CSV table of C-alpha atoms in Angstrom, one decimal:
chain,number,residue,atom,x,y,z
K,1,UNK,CA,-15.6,32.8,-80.3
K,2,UNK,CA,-14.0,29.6,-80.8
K,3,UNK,CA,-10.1,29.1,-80.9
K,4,UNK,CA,-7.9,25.9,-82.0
K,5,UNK,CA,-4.9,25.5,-79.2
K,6,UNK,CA,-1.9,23.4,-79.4
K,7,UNK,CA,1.3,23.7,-76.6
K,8,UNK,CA,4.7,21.9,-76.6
K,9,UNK,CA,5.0,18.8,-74.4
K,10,UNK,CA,7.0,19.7,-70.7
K,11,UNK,CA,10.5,17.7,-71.1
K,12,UNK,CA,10.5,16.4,-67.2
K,13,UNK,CA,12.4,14.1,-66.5
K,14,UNK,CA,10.0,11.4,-65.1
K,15,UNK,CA,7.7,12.0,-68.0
K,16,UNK,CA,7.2,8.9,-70.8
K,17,UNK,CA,9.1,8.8,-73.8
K,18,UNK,CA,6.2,6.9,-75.7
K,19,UNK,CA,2.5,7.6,-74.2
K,20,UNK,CA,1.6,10.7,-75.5
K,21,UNK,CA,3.3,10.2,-79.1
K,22,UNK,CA,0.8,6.6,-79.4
K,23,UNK,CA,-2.0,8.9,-78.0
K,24,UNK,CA,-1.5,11.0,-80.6
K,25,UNK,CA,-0.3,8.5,-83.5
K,26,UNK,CA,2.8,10.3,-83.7
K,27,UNK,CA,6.8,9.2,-83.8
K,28,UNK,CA,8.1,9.9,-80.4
K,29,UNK,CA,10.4,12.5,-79.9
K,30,UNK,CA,12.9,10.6,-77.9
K,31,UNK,CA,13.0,12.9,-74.9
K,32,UNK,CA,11.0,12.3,-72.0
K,33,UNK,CA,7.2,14.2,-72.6
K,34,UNK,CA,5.6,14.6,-69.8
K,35,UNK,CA,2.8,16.9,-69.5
K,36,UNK,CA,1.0,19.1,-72.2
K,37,UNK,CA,-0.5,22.6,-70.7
K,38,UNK,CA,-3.6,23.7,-72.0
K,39,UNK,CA,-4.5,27.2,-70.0
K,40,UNK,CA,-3.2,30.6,-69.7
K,41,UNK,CA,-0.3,30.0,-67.1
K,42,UNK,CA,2.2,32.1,-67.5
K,43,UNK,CA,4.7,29.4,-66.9
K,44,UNK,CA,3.8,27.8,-70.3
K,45,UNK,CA,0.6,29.6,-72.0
K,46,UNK,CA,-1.4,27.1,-74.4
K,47,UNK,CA,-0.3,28.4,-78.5
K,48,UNK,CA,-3.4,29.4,-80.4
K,49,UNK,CA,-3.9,28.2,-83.8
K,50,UNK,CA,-3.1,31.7,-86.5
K,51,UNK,CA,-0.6,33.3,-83.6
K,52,UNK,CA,-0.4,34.2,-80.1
K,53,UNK,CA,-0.7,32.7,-76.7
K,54,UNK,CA,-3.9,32.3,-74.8
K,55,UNK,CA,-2.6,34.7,-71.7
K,56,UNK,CA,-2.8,37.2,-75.0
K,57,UNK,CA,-7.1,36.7,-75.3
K,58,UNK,CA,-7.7,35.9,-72.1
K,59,UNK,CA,-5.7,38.2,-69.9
K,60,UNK,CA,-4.7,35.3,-67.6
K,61,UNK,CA,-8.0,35.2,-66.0
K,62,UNK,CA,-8.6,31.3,-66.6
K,63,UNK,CA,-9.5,29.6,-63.3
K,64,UNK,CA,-8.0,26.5,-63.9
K,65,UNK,CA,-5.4,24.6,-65.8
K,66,UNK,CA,-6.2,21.4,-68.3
K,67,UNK,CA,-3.3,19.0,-69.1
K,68,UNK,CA,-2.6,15.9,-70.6
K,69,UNK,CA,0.3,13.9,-67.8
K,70,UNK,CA,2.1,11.4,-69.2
K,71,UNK,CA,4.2,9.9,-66.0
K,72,UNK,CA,7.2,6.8,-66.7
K,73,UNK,CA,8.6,7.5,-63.4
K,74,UNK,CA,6.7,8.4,-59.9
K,75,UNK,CA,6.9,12.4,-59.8
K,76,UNK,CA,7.4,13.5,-55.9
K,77,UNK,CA,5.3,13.2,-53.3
K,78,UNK,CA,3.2,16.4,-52.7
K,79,UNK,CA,0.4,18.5,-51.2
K,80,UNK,CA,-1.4,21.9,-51.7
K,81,UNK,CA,-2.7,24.5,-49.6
K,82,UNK,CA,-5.7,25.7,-49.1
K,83,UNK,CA,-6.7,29.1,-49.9
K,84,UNK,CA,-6.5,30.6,-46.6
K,85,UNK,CA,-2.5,28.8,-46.1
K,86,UNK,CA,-1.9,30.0,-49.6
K,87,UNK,CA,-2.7,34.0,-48.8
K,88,UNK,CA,-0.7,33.8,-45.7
K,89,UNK,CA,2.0,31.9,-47.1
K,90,UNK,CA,2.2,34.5,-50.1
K,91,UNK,CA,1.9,37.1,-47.5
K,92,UNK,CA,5.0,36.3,-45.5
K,93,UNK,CA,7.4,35.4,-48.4
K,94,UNK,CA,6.4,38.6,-49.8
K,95,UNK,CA,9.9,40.1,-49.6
K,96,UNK,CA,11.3,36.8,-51.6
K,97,UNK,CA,12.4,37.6,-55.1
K,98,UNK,CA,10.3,35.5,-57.5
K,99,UNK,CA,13.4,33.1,-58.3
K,100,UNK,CA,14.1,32.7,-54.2
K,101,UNK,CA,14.7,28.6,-54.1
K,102,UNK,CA,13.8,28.9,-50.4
K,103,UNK,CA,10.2,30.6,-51.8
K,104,UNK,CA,7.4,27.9,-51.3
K,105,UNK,CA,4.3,29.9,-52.4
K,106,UNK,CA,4.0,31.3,-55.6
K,107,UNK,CA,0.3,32.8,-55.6
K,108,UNK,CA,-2.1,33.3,-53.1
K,109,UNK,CA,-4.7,30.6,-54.7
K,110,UNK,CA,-5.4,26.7,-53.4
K,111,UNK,CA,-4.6,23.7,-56.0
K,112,UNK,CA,-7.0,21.2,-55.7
K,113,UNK,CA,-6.7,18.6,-58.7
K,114,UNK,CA,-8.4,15.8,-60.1
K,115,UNK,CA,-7.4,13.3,-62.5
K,116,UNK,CA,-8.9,10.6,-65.2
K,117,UNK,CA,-7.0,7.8,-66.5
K,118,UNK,CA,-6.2,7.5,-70.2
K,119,UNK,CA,-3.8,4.8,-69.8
K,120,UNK,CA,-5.7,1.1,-69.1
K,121,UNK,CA,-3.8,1.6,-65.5
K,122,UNK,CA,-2.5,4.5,-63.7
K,123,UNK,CA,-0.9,4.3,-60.5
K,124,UNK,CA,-1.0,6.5,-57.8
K,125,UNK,CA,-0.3,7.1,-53.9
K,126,UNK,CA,-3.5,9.2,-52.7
K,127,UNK,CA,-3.9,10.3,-49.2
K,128,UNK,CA,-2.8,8.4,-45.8
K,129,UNK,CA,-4.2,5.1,-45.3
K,130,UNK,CA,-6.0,4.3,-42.0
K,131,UNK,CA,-3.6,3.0,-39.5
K,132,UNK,CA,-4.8,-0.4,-38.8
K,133,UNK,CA,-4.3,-1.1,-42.4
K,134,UNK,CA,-0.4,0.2,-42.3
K,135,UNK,CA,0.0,-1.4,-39.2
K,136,UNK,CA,-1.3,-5.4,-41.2
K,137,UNK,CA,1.0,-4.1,-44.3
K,138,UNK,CA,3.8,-3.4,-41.4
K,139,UNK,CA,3.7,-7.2,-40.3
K,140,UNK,CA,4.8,-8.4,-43.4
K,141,UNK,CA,8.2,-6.1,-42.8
K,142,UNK,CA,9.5,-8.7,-40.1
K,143,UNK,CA,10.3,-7.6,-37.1
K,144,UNK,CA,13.8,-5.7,-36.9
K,145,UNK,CA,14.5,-2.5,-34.8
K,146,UNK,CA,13.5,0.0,-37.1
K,147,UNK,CA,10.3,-2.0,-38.0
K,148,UNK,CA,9.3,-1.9,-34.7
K,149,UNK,CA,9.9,1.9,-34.4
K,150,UNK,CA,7.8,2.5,-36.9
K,151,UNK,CA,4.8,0.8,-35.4
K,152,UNK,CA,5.3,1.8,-32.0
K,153,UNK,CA,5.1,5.7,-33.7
K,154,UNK,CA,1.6,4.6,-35.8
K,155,UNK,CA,0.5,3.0,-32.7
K,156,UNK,CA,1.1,6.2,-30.4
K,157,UNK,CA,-1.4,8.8,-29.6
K,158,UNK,CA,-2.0,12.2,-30.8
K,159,UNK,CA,-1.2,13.6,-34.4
K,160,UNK,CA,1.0,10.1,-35.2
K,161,UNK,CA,0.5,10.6,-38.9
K,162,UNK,CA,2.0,13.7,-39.2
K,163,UNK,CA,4.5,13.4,-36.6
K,164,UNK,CA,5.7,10.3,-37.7
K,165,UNK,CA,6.2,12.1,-41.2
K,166,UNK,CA,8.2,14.7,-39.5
K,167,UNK,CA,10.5,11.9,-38.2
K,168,UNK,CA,11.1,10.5,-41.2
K,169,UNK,CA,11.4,13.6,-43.5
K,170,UNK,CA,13.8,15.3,-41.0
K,171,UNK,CA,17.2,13.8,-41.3
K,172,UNK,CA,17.5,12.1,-38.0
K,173,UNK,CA,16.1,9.3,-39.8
K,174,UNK,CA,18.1,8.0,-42.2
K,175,UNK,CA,19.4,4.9,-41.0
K,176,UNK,CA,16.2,3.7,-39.8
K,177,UNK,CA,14.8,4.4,-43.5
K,178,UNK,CA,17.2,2.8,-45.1
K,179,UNK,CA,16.5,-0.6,-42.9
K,180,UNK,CA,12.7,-0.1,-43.7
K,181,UNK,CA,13.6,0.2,-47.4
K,182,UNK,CA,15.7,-2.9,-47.6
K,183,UNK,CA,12.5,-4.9,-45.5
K,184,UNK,CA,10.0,-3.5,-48.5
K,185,UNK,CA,12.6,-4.5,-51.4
K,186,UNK,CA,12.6,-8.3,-49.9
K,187,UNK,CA,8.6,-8.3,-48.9
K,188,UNK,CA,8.1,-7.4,-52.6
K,189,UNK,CA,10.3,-10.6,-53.5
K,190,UNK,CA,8.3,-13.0,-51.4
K,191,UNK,CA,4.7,-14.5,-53.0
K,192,UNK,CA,3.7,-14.8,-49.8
K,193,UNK,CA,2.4,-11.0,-49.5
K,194,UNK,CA,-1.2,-11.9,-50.6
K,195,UNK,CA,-3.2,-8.5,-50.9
K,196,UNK,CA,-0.9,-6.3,-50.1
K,197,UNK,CA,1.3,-7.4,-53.5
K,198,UNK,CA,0.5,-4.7,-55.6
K,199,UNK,CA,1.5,-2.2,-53.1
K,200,UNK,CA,4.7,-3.6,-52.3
K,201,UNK,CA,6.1,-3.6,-55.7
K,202,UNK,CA,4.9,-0.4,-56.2
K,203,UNK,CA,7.1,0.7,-52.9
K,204,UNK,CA,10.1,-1.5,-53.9
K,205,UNK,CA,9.7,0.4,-57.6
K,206,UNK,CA,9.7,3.6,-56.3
K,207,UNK,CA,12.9,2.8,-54.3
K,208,UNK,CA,14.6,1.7,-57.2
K,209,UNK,CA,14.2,5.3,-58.6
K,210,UNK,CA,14.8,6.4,-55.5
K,211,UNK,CA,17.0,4.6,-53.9
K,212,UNK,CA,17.3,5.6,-49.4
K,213,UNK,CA,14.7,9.0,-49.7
K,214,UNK,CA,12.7,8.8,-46.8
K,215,UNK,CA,9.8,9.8,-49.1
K,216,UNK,CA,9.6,5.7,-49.8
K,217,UNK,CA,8.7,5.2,-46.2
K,218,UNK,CA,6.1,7.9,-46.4
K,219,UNK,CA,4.7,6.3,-49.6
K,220,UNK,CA,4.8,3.0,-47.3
K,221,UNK,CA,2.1,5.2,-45.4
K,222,UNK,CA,0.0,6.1,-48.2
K,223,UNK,CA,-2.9,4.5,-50.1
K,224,UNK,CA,-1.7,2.7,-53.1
K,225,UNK,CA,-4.4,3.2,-56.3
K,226,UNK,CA,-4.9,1.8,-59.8
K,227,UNK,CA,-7.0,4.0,-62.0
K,228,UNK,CA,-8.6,2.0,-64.6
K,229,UNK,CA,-9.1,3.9,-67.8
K,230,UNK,CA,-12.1,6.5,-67.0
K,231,UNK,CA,-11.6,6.6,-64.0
K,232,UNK,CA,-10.8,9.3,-61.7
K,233,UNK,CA,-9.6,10.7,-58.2
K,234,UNK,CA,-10.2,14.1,-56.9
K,235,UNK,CA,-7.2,15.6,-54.4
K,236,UNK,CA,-8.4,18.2,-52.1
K,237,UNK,CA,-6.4,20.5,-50.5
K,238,UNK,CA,-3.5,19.5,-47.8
K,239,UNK,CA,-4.2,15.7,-49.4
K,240,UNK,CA,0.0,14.4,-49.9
K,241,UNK,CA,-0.3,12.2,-52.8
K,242,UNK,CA,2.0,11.3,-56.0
K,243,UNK,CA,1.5,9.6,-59.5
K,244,UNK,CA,3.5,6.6,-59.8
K,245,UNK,CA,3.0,6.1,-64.0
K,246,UNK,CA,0.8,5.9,-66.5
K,247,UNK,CA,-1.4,8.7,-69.0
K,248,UNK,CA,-4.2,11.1,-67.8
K,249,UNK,CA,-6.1,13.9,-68.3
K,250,UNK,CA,-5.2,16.7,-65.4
K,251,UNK,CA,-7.1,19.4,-64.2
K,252,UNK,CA,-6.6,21.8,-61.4
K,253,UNK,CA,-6.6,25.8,-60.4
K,254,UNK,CA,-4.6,27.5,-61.9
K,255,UNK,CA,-1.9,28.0,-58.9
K,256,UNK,CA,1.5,26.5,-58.9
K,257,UNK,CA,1.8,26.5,-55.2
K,258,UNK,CA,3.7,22.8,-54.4
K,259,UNK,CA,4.8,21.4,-50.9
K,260,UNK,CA,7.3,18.5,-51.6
K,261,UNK,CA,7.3,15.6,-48.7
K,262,UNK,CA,10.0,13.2,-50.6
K,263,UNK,CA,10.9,11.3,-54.2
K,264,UNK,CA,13.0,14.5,-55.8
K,265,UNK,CA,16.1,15.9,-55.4
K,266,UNK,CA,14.1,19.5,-54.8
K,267,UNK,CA,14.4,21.2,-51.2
K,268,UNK,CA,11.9,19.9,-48.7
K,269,UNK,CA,10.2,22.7,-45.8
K,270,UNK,CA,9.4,19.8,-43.9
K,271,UNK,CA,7.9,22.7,-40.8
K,272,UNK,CA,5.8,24.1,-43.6
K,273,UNK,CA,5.0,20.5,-45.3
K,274,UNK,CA,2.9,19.1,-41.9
K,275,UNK,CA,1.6,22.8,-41.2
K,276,UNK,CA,-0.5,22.5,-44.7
K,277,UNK,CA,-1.0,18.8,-44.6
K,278,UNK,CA,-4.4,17.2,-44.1
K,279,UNK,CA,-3.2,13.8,-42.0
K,280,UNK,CA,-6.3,12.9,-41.7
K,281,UNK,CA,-6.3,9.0,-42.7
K,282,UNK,CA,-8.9,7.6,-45.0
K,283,UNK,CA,-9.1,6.1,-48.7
K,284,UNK,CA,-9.7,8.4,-51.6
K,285,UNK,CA,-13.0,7.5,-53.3
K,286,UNK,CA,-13.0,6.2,-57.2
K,287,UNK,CA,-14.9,8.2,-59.5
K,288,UNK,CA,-16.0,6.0,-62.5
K,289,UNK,CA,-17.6,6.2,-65.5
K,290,UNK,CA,-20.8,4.9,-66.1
K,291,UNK,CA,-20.3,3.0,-69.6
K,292,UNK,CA,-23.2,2.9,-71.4
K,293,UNK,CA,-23.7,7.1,-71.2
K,294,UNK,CA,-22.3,9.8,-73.7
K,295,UNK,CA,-21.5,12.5,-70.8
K,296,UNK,CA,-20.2,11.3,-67.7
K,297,UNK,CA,-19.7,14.0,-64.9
K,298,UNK,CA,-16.6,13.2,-62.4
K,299,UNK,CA,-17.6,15.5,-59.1
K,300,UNK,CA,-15.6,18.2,-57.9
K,301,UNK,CA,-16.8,20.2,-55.3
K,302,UNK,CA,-14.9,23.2,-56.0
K,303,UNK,CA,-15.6,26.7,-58.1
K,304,UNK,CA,-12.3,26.6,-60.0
K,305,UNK,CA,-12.8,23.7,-62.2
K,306,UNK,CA,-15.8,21.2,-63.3
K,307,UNK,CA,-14.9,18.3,-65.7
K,308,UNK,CA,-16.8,16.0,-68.1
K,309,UNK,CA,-16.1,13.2,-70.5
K,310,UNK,CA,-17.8,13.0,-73.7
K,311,UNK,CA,-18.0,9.6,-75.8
K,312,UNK,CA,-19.0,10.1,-79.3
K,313,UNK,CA,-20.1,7.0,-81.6
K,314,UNK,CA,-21.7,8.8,-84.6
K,315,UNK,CA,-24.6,11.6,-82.7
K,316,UNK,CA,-24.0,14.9,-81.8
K,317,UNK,CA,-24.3,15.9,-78.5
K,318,UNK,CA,-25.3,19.2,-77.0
K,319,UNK,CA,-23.6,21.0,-74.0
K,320,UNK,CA,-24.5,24.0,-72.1
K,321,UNK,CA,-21.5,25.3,-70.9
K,322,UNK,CA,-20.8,28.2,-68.5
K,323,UNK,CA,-17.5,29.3,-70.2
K,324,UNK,CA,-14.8,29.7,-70.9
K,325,UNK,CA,-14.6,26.6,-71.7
K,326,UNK,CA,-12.3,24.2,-73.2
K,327,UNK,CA,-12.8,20.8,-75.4
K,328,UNK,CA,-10.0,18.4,-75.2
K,329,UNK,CA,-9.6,15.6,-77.5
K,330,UNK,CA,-7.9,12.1,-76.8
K,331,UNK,CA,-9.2,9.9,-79.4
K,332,UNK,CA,-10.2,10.1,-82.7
K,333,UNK,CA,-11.7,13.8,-84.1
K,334,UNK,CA,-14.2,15.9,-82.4
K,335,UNK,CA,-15.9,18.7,-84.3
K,336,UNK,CA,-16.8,21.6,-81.8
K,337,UNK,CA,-19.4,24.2,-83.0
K,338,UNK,CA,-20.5,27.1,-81.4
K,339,UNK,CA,-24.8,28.4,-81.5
K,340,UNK,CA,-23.9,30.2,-84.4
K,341,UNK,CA,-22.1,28.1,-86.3
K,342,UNK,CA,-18.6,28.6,-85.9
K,343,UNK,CA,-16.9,25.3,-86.2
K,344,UNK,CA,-13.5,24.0,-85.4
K,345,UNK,CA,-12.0,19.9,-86.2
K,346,UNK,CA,-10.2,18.9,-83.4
K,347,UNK,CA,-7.6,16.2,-83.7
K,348,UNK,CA,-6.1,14.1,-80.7
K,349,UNK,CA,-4.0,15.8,-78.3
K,350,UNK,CA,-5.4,19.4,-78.9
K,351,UNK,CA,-8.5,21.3,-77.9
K,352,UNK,CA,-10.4,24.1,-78.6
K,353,UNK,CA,-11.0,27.1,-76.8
K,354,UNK,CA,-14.5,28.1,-76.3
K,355,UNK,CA,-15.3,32.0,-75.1
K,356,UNK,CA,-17.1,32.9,-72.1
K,357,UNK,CA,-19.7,34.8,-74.2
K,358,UNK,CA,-20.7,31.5,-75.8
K,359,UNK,CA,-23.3,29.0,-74.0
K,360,UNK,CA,-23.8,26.1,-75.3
K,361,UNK,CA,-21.4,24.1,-78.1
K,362,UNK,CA,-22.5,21.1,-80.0
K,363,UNK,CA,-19.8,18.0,-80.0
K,364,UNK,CA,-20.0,15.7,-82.9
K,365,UNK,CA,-17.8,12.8,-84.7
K,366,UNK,CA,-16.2,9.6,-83.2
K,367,UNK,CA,-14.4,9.7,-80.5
K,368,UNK,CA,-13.3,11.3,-76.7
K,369,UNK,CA,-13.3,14.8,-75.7
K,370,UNK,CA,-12.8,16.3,-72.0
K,371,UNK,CA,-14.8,19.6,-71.7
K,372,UNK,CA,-13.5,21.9,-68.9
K,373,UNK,CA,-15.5,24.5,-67.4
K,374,UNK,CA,-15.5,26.7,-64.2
K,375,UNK,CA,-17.2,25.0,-61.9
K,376,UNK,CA,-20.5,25.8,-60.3
């Protein structure tokens, strides 16, 4: 069976007021749009095409969770459990009414994620960078008191990453942050900053937005990527990260447990932030596409979710899919027909809903689709 699916842009605040209305060649609404759910959440089921919601066919059963994000300001900085932290989590806020705002789990399920630019740049912090790289970003900070503490922490031994998180996310802080803000603000001024530039002024930006949260000074500590368009990052488990701006194509499981470590107004469980985080420093790898191929597979070694990207120029091109599966469109109109002949026209910014008794679905027309499938 094949099903059309449309769903009401998110208003949150941080989302863009103008990217997904010129995706979709639309007037924009004036409110902030921010992200467009295409699964069988509960929070915001996907709206079939003839009546319903897709919770309604599928029986919320859907592994993961596909969404257009469209960010104008950074959303906060956070990190997922893994499935083991997310059962015992569950387990001991059991006795929490659903609405508890002290509650941090809300299923029992990990939230890995992974995410492909639409936008010519998207900006991100993913993951902790190694320490000898924060500590050469560090010296262009100069060299006052709080500076210094913050290098003598990264330079320590043991667990620095995470326990130099703790000292800034837990209130004792604050005046030192606020010195280490004002040094980032004038670094970013300076043209003297060579490489580290781009990072800078994406620091100093986020502390315009967010002006004295100690989550600036942990963004200080993270890596800094561009996405180009096609390109893609996958976020494991207990990896912080945080998308700064831009348009993408989200996937993830379908869990809406969220650890917040700074840049919102939302309570922070800073115990229960650093006993789920990964501090394990390293870059993030790039997944790219490769240009000149139709299909291009962006690895996700998970069983919740698998993702490709289809280019269409005029052929047809034929998937096998392990369903259900779901055909996203974000540029120009796809057709999506099933083996026996059922046949939907999808235009940009909606997607089709393809059965887990189907197999394989042919993809024709000019233009971009994103097919999501359980992964292997």
């Amino acid at each position: 069976m094949l099903l059309s699916l449309t769903n009401t842009p998110r208003d949150y605040a941080w989302g863009s007021t103008s990217l997904l209305a010129e995706l979709e060649g639309r007037a924009p609404s004036g409110a902030p749009e921010a992200e467009v759910w295409f699964g069988d959440h509960p929070g915001d089921p996907a709206e079939v095409q003839g009546g319903g919601t897709l919770d309604e066919v599928t029986g919320g059963t859907l592994p993961y969770l596909l969404k257009l994000l469209a960010a104008a300001q950074p959303l906060s900085i956070q990190v997922h459990p893994t499935i083991a932290q997310a059962q015992d989590g569950w387990a001991r806020e059991a006795a929490k009414p659903a609405d508890d705002p002290t509650r941090n789990y809300r299923d029992a399920n990990h939230k890995p994620e992974l995410i492909v630019a639409l936008s010519e740049r998207f900006q991100s912090l993913s993951g902790l960078r190694p320490i000898p790289s924060t500590l050469d970003l560090l010296e262009l900070l100069g060299d006052g008191p709080a500076i210094v503490e913050l290098r003598a922490r990264l330079a320590g031994e043991g667990d620095v990453l995470r326990d130099t998180i703790g000292w800034l996310l837990g209130g004792e802080a604050q005046n030192e942050v606020d010195e280490i803000i004002d040094a980032v603000t004038d670094a970013a001024a300076r043209a003297d900053t060579g490489e580290w530039a781009p990072t800078l002024a994406a620091v100093a930006g986020i502390a315009r937005t967010y002006p004295g949260d100690p989550g600036v000074v942990v963004a200080l500590l993270m890596n800094h990527v561009t996405l180009r368009r096609g390109e893609a990052i996958f976020l494991r488990a207990g990896l912080l990260h945080a998308y700064l701006e831009g348009l993408g194509v989200e996937i993830m499981a379908a869990s809406d447990n969220v650890l917040r470590g700074g840049l919102t107004p939302k309570r922070i469980d800073v115990p229960e932030l650093l006993s789920i985080l990964d501090a394990t420093p390293g870059e993030v790898p790039v997944l790219r596409a490769v240009a000149d191929e139709a299909v291009t597979v962006y690895p996700a070694p998970v069983p919740d979710f698998a993702l490709r990207r289809v280019t269409l120029t005029g052929a047809s091109v034929d998937l096998d899919v392990e369903g259900p599966a779901m055909v996203l469109v974000t540029a120009g109109t796809v057709d999506v027909v099933t083996a026996d002949g059922e046949s939907r026209s999808i235009p940009v910014g909606e997607a089709a809903f393809v059965t887990v008794d189907e197999r394989t679905v042919r993809l024709s027309g000019s233009g971009e689709a994103f097919v999501a499938t359980p992964g292997a």
